[in-house]
Coordinates of C-alpha atoms and ligand atoms in Angstrom, one line a residue:
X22 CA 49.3 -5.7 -1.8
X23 CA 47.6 -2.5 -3.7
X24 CA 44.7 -4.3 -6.6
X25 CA 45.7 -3.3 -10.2
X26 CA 42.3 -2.2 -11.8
X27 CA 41.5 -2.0 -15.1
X28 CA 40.6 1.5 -15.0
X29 CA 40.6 4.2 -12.5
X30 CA 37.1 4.6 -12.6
X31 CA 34.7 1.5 -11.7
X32 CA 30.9 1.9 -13.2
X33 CA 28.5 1.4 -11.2
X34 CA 25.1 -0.5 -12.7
X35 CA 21.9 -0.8 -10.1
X36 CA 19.3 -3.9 -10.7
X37 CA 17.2 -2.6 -8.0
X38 CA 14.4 -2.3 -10.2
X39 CA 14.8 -5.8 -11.7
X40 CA 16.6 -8.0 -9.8
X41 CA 15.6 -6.2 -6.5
X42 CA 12.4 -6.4 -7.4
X43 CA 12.5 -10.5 -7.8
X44 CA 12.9 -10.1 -3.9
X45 CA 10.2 -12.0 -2.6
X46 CA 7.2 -10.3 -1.6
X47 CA 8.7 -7.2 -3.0
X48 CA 6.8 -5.1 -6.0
X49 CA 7.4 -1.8 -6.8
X50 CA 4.4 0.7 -7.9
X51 CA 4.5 2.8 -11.0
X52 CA 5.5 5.8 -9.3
X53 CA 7.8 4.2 -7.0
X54 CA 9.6 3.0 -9.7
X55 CA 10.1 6.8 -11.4
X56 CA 11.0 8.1 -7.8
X57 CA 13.8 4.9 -7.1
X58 CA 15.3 6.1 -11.0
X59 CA 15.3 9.4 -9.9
X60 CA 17.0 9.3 -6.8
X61 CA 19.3 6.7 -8.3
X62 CA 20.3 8.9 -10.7
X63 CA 21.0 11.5 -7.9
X64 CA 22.7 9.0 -6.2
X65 CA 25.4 8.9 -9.2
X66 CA 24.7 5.4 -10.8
X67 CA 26.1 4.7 -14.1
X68 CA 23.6 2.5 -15.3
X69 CA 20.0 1.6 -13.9
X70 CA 18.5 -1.5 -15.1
X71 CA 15.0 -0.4 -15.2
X72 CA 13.6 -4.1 -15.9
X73 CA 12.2 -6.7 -17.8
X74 CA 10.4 -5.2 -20.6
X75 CA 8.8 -8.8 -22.4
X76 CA 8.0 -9.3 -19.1
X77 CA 4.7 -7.6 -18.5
X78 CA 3.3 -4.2 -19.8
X79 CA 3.6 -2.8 -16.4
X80 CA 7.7 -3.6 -16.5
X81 CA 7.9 -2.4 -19.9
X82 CA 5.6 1.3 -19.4
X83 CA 7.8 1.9 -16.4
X84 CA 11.3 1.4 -18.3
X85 CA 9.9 3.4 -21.0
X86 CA 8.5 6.4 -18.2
X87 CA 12.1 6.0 -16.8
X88 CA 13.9 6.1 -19.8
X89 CA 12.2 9.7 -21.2
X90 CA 13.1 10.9 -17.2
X91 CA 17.1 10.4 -16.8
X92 CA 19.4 12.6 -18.7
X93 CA 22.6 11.8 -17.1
X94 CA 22.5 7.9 -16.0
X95 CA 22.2 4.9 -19.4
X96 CA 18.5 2.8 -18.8
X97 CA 19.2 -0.7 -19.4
X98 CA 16.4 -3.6 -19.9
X99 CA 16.8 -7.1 -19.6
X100 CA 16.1 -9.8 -22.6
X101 CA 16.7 -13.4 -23.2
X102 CA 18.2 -14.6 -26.2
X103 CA 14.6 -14.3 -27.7
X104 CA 14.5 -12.0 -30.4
X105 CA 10.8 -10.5 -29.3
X106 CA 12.7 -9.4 -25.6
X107 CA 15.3 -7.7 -27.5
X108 CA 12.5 -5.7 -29.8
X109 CA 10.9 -5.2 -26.3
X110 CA 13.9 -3.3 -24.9
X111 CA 14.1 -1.5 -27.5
X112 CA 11.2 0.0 -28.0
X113 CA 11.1 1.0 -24.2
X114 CA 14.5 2.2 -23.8
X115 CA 14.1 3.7 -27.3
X116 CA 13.4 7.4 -25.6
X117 CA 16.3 7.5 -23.0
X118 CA 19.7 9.4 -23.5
X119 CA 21.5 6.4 -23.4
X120 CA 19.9 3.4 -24.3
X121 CA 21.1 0.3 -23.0
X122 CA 20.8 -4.1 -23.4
X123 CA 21.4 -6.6 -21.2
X124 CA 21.0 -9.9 -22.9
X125 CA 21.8 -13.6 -21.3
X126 CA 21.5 -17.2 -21.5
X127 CA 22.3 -19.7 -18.8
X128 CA 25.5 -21.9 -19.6
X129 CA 26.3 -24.5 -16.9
X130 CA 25.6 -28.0 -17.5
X131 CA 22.7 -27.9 -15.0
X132 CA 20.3 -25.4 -16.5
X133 CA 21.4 -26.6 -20.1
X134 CA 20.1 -30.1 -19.2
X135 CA 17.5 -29.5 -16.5
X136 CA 15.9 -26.3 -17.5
X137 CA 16.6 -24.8 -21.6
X138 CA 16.8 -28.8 -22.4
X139 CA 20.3 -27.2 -25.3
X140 CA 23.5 -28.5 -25.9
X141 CA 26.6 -26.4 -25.7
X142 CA 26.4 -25.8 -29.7
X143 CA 23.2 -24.5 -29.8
X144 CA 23.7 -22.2 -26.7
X145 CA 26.8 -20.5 -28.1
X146 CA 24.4 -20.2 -31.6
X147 CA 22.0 -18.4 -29.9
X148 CA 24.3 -16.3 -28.5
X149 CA 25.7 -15.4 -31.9
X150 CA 22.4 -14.7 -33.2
X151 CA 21.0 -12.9 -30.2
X152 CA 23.9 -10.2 -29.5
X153 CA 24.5 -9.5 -33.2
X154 CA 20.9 -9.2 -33.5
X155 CA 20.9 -6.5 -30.3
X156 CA 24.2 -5.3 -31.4
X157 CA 22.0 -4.0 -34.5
X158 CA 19.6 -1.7 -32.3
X159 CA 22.2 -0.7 -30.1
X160 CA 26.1 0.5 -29.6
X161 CA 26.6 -0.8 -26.5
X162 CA 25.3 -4.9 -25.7
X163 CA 26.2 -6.5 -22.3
X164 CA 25.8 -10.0 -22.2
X165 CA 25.8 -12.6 -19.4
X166 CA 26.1 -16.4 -19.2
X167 CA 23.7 -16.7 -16.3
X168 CA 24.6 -19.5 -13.6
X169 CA 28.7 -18.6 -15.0
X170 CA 30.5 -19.5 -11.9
X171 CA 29.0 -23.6 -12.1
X172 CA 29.9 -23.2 -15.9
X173 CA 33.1 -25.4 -17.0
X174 CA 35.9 -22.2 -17.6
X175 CA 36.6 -23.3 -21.3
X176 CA 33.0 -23.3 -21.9
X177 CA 32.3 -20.3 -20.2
X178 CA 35.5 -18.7 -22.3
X179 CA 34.2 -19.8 -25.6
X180 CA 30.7 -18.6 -24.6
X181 CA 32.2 -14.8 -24.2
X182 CA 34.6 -15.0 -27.0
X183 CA 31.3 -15.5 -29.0
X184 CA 29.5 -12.8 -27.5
X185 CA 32.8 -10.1 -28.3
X186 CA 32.9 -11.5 -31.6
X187 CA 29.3 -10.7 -32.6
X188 CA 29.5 -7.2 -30.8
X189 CA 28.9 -8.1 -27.0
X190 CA 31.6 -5.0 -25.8
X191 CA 29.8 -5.2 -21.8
X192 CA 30.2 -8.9 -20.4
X193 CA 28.7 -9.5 -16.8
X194 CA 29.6 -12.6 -14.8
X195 CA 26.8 -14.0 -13.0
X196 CA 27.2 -15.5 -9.7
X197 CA 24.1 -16.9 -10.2
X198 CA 23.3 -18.6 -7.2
X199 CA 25.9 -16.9 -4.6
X200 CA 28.0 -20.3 -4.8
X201 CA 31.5 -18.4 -5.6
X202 CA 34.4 -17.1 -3.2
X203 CA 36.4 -14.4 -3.8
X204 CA 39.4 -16.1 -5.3
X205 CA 37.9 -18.3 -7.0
X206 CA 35.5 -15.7 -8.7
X207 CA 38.4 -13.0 -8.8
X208 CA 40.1 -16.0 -11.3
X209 CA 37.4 -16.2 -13.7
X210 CA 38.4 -12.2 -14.5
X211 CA 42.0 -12.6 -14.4
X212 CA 41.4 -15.3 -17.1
X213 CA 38.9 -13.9 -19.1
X214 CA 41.5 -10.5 -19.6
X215 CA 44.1 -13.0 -20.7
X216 CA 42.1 -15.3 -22.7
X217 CA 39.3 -13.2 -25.2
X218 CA 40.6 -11.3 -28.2
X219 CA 39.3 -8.6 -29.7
X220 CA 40.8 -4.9 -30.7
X221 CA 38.0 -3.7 -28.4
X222 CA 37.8 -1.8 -24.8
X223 CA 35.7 -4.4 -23.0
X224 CA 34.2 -3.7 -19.8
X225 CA 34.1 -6.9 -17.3
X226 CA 31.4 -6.6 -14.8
X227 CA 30.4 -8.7 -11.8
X228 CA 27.0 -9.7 -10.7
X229 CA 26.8 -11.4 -7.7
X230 CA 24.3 -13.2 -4.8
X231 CA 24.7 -13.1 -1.0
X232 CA 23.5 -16.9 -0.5
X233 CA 26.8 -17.5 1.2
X234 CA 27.2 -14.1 2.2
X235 CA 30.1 -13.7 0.0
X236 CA 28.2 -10.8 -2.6
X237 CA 30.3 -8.0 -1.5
X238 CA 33.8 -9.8 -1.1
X239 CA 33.3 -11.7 -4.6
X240 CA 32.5 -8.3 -5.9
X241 CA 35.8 -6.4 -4.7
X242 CA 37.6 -9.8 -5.5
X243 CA 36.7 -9.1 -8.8
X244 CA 37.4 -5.6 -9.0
X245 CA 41.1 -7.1 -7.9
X246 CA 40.9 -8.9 -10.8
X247 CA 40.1 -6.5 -13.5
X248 CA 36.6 -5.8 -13.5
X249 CA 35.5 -2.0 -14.0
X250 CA 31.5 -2.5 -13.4
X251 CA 29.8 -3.9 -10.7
X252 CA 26.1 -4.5 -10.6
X253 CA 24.2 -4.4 -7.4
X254 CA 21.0 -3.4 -5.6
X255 CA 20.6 -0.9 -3.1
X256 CA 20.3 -2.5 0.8
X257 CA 21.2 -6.1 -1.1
X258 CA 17.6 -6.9 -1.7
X259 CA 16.6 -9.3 -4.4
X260 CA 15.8 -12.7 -5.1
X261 CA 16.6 -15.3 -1.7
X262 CA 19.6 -13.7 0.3
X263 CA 19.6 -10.8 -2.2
X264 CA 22.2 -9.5 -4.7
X265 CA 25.2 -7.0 -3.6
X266 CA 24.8 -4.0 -1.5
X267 CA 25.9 -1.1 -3.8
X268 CA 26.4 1.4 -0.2
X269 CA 28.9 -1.3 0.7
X270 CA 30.8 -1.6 -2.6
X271 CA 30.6 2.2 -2.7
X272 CA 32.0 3.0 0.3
X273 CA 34.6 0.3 0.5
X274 CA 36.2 1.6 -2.4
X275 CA 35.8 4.8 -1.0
X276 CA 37.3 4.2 2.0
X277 CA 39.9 1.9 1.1
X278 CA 41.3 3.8 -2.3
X279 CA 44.6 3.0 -0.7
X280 CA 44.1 -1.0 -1.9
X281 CA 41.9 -0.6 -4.9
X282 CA 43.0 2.7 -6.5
X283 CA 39.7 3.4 -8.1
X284 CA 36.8 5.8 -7.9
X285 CA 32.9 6.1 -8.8
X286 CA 30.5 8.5 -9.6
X287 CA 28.3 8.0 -6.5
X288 CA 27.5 11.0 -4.3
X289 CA 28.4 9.7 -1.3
X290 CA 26.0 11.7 0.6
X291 CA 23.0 10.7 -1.0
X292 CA 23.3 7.0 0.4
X293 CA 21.3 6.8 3.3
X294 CA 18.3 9.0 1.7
X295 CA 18.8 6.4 -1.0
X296 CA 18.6 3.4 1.0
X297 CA 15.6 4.8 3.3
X298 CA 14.0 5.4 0.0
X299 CA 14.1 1.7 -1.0
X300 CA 13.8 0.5 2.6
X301 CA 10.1 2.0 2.3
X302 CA 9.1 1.2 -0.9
X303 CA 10.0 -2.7 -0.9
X304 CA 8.8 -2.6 2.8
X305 CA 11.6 -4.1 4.2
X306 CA 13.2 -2.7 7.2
X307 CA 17.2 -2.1 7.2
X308 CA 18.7 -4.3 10.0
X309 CA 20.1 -2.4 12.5
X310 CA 23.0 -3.5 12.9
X311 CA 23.7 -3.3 8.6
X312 CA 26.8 -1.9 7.3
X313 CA 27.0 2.0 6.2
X314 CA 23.4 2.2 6.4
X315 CA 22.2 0.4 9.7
X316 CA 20.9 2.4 13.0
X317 CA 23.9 0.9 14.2
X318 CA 25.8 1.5 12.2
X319 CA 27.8 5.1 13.7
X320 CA 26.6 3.8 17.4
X321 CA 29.0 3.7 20.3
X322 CA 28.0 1.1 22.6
X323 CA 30.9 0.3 25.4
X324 CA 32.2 2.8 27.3
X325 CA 35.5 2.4 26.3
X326 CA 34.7 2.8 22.6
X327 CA 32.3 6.3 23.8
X328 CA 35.1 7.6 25.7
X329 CA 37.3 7.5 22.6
X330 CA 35.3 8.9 20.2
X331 CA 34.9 11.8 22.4
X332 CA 38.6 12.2 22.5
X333 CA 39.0 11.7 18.7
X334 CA 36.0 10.0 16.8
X335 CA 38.8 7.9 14.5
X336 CA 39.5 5.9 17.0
X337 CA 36.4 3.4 16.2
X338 CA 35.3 5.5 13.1
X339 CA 36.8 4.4 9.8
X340 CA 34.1 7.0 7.9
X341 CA 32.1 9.8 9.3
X342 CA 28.2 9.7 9.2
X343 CA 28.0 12.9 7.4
X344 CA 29.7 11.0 4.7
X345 CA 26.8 9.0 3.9
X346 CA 24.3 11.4 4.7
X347 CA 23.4 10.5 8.2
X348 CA 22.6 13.7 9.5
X349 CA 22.3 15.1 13.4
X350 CA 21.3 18.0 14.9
X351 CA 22.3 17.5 18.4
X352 CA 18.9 19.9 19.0
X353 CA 16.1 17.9 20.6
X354 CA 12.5 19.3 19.7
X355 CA 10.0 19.7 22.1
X356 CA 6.5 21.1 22.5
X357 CA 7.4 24.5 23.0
X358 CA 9.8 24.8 20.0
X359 CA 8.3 27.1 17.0
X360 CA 8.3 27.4 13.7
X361 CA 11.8 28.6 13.1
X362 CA 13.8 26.3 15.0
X363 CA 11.7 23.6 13.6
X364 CA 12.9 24.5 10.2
X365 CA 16.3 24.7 11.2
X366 CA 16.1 21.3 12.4
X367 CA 14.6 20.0 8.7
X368 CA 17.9 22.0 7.1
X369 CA 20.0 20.2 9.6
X370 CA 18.9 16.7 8.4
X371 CA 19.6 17.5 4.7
X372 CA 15.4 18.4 3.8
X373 CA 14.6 20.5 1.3
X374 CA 11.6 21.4 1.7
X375 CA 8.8 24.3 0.4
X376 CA 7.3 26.5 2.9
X377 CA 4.1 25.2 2.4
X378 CA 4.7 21.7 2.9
X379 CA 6.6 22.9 6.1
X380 CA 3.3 24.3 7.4
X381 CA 2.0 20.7 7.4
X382 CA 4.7 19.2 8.2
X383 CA 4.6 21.8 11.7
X384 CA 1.3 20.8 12.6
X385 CA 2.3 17.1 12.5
X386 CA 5.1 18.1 14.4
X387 CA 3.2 19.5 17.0
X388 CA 1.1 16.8 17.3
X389 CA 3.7 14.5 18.0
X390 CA 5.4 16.6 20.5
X391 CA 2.1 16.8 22.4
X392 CA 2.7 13.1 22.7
X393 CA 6.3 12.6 23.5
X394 CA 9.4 14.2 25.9
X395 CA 11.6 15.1 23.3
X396 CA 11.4 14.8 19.6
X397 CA 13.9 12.9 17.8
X398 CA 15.7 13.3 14.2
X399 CA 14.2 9.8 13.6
X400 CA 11.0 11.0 15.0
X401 CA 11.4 13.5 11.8
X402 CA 12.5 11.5 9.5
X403 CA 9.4 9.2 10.7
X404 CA 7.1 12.5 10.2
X405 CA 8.4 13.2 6.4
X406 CA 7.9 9.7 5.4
X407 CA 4.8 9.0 7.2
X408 CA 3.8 12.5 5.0
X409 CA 4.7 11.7 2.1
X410 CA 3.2 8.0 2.3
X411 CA -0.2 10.1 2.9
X412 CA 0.2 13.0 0.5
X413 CA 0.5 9.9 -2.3
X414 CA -1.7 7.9 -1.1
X415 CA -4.8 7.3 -3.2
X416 CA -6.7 6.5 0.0
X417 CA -6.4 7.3 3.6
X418 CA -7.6 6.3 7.3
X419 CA -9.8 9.8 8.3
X420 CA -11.7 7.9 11.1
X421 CA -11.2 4.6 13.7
X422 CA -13.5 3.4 16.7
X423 CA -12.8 0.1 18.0
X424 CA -14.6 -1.3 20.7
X425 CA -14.6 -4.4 22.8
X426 CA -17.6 -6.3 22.1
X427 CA -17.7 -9.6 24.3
X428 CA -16.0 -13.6 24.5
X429 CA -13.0 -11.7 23.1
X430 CA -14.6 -10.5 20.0
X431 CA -13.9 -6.7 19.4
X432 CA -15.9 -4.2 16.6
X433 CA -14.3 -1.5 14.3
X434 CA -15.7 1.5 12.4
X435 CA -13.3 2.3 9.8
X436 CA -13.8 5.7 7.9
X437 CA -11.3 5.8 4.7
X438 CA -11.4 9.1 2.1
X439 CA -10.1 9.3 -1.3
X440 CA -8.1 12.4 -2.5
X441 CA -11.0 14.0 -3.7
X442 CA -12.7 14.0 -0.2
X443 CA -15.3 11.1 -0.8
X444 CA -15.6 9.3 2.2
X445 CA -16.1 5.6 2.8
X446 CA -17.2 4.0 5.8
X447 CA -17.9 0.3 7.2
X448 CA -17.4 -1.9 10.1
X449 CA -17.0 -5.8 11.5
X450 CA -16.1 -7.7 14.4
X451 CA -13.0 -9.5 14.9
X452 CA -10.9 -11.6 17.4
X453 CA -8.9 -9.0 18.2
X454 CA -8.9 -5.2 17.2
X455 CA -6.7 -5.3 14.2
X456 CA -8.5 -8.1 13.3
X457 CA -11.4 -6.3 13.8
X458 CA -10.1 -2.9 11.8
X459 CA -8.6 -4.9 8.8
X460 CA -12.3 -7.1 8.3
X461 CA -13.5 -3.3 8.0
X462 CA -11.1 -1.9 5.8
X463 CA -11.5 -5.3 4.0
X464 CA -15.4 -4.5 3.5
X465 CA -14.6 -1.1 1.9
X466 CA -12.3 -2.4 -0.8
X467 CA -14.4 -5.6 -1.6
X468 CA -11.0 -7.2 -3.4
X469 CA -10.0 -11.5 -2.4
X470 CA -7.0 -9.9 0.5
X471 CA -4.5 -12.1 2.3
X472 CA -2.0 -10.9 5.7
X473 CA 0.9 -12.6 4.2
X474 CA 2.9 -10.4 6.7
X475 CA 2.8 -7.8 9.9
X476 CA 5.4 -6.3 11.9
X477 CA 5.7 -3.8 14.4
X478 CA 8.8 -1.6 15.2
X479 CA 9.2 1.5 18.2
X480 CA 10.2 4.2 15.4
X481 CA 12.0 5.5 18.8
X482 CA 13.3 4.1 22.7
X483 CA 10.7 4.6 25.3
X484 CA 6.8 4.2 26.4
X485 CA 5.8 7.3 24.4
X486 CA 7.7 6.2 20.9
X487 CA 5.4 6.2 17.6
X488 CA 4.7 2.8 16.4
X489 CA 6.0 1.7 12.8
X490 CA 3.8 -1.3 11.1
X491 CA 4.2 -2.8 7.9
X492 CA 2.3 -5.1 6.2
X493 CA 2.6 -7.3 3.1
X494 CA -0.9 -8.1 1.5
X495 CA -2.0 -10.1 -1.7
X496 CA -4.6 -8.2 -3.0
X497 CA -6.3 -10.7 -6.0
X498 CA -2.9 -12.4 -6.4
X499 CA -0.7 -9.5 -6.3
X500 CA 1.5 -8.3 -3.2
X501 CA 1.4 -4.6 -2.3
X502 CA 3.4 -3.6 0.7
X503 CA 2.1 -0.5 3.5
X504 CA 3.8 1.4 6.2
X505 CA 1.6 3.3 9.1
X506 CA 3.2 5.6 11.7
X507 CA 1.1 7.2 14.5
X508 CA 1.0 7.2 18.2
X509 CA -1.5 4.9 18.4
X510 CA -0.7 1.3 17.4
X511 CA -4.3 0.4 16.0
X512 CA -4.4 3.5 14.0
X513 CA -0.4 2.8 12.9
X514 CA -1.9 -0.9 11.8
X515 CA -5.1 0.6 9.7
X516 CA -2.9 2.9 7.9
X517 CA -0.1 0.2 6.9
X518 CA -3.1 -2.0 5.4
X519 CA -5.1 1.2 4.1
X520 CA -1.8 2.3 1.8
X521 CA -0.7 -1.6 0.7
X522 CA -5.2 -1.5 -0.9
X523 CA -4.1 1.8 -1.9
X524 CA -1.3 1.0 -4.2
X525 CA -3.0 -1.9 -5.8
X526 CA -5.8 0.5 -6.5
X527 CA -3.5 3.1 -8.0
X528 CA -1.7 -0.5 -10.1
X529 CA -4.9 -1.1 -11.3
X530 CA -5.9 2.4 -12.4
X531 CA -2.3 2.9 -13.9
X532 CA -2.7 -0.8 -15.9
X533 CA -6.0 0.6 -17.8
X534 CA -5.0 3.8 -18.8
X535 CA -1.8 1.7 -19.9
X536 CA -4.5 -0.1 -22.2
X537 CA -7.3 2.1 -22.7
Ligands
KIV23 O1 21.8 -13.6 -11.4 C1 21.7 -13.7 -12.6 O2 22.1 -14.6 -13.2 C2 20.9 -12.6 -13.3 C3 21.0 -12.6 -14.8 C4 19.8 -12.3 -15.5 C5 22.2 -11.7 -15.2 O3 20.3 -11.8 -12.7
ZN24 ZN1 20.9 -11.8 -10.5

């Protein structure tokens, strides 16, 4: 069977920076957020929902920042059916070359009752009211029924015809809670095609969560169905099991155009710098064995399966790496390579980058060689990101002396500097060492901190790999994430908790020059 699409072309619209963000544990810097739009929009996304403007000043500066960036991609922000949200996104997506609305109001019989405490009349009121009100900022209003797929159909039918008839012309069906499968939720589209009537193009889009696993295959069910948007987060992060992994819808659509007969805008090989991107910034490592995007996910294990990708790689390859950007140069560095081939090797991997910033990046390079056999592209990658962490950092580990005191205890000196070379320096005993170095780094700051989380990953195989920590902190109530990559574990571990203080330092200096 070949799918019959509504169109040839299927929009893309990324939540990463709203409904990602609800991930828990998961917040997203000012300047994160710009970066994330920016490569987005490099990426090819239609639409970026840049967040919840009503929500907090910080949401709504950022959607305002990213809507005078984009020129090419439409910023979206979120509202209830509250008429203050709606004046929110307005104002913030009032700069951007396409300003966009996504408004919504739950509709099953569970969240009517239990949580806005309406009856069906005055929920299809508000929605009357609410996108007629939008519909008079903006050209183009999506609205959703949130918690659709537990929503009787002919409620959920009369809930959208109101929404087209007050100038809704976008209408996204929430899978809410992930409780849909694929035919079922592929139904809902069919019926909604045949049922609502307007003289209007309307563009059906699906929204869907992963608690059963089902985001993606609910997703392309839908796109069977008649829906030409889907909305997504990069890596499937958001709130519990996440949303759906745009890379996966992207590439399955790619790959299987034979079945669904549709394309997208995204630039293919910008997904795994895209999904790296977000991997770092929410702090939360890509399993390995993930689809399009995982370590694993081009690796040959069995010798059967090696033995026939030498012979012809599409024998157990349905897509190339190249196609999503995983890059390899097949040229191991060591300590006696130079500056040229070490440039070479950046070009190889899809850098970009300035002569100067090379020269850093060289003596870094050399550092780690000194330290290890051979030096791997992830060794690289490891270098540019660790780099860039540092280069943005508002603070950063210059010093570390840990010593073991006595009955287990352990003492650090921690020596921290800022980016205009001030230096700040403490120490503390601890039952361990990291204990130890983060009582220090603890002293410096002076802010109520909380571990809420720690892990350590081997960036490569082998007794002389870098070590990769990440930390999740709650600094005065508010989690900030860090990454650290070094040789040495303890300094790896200072630096992860150094840059997670760091960003709620830079928060808090961005929130008051938001209100001075
Ligand atoms: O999952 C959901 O229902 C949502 C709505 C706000 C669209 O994210
Ligand atoms: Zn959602």
């Amino acid at each position: 069977m070949t799918a019959t699409p509504a169109t040839d072309h299927i929009q893309i619209f990324d939540t990463t920076l709203r409904d990602g963000e609800q991930t828990p544990g998961v917040s997203f810097s000012f300047d994160e957020r710009i970066k994330i739009a920016k490569q987005l929009e490099k990426w090819g996304v239609d639409i970026i929902e840049a967040g919840f403007p009503a929500s907090s000043t910080g949401s709504f500066e950022s959607v305002k920042a990213i809507a005078e960036t984009l020129t090419n991609t439409a910023v979206c922000g979120l509202a209830r059916c509250v008429k203050k949200d709606i004046d929110a996104v307005y104002e913030a997506t009032k700069p951007a070359a396409m300003p966009r609305i996504h408004v919504f109001v739950a509709t099953s019989p569970i969240h009517l009752e239990s949580k806005l405490k309406m009856t069906q009349e005055e929920v299809l009121a508000s929605i009357k009211e609410h996108v007629a009100y939008a519909r008079e900022y903006f050209d183009v209003v999506q609205f959703s029924p949130e918690d659709a797929t537990r929503t009787e159909l002919p409620f959920l039918i009369e809930c959208v015809q109101t929404a087209v008839d007050a100038g809704a012309s976008v209408i996204n069906i929430p899978d809410t809670v992930g409780f849909a499968y694929p035919s079922e939720y592929g139904a809902i589209f069919k019926k909604l095609r045949e049922e609502i009537r307007t003289d209007r193009e309307i563009v059906y889009s699906a929204h869907c969560h992963d608690d059963l696993g089902l985001a993606v295959a609910n997703s392309m069910a839908a796109i069977e169905n008649g829906a030409n948007r889907i909305e997504g987060t990069i890596n499937g992060i958001g709130e519990r099991a996440g949303n759906t992994a745009l890379e996966e819808v992207a590439l399955g659509l790619h790959v299987r155009q034979d079945h669904y007969g549709t394309t997208t805008r995204i630039q293919l090989q910008e997904t795994k710098q895209t999904s790296d991107l977000i991997s770092r910034y929410a702090g939360i490592r890509v399993p390995k064995n993930k689809a399009i995007v995982g370590q694993n996910a081009f690796s040959h294990e069995s010798g059967i399966h090696q033995d026939g990708v030498l012979k012809n790689p599409e024998t157990y390859e349905i897509m190339t790496p190249q196609l999503v950007g995983v890059q390899s140069t097949e040229l191991p560095l060591g300590k006696l390579s130079g500056k040229h081939a070490f440039s070479e090797n950046l070009s190889a991997l899809g850098y970009d980058i300035d002569p100067e910033e090379q020269k850093v990046l060289f003596k870094q390079f050399k550092s780690v060689a000194d330290k290890k056999k051979s030096v791997t592209d992830r060794d690289i990658h490891a270098l540019i990101q660790g780099t860039e962490h540092e280069q943005n950092a508002m603070f950063q580990v210059s010093q570390l002396q840990v010593q073991f005191v006595s009955n287990g205890l352990q003492s650090a000196v921690v020596v921290i500097k800022d980016r205009d070379g001030h230096t700040y320096q403490d120490s503390s005993i601890g039952t361990g060492s990291i204990v130890a170095v983060y009582n220090a780094v603890d002293r410096i700051f002076n802010e109520e901190t909380e571990l809420l989380d720690y892990t350590i990953d081997s960036v490569t195989e082998g007794t002389d790999s870098q070590a990769e920590v990440r930390v999740q902190l709650k600094v005065n109530g508010y989690t900030v994430t860090g990454i650290g990559i070094d040789h040495d574990v303890l300094f790896a571990s200072a630096k992860a908790y150094v840059e997670a203080h760091a960003k709620y330092a830079s928060e808090q200096a961005q929130k008051e020059g938001v209100e001075a």
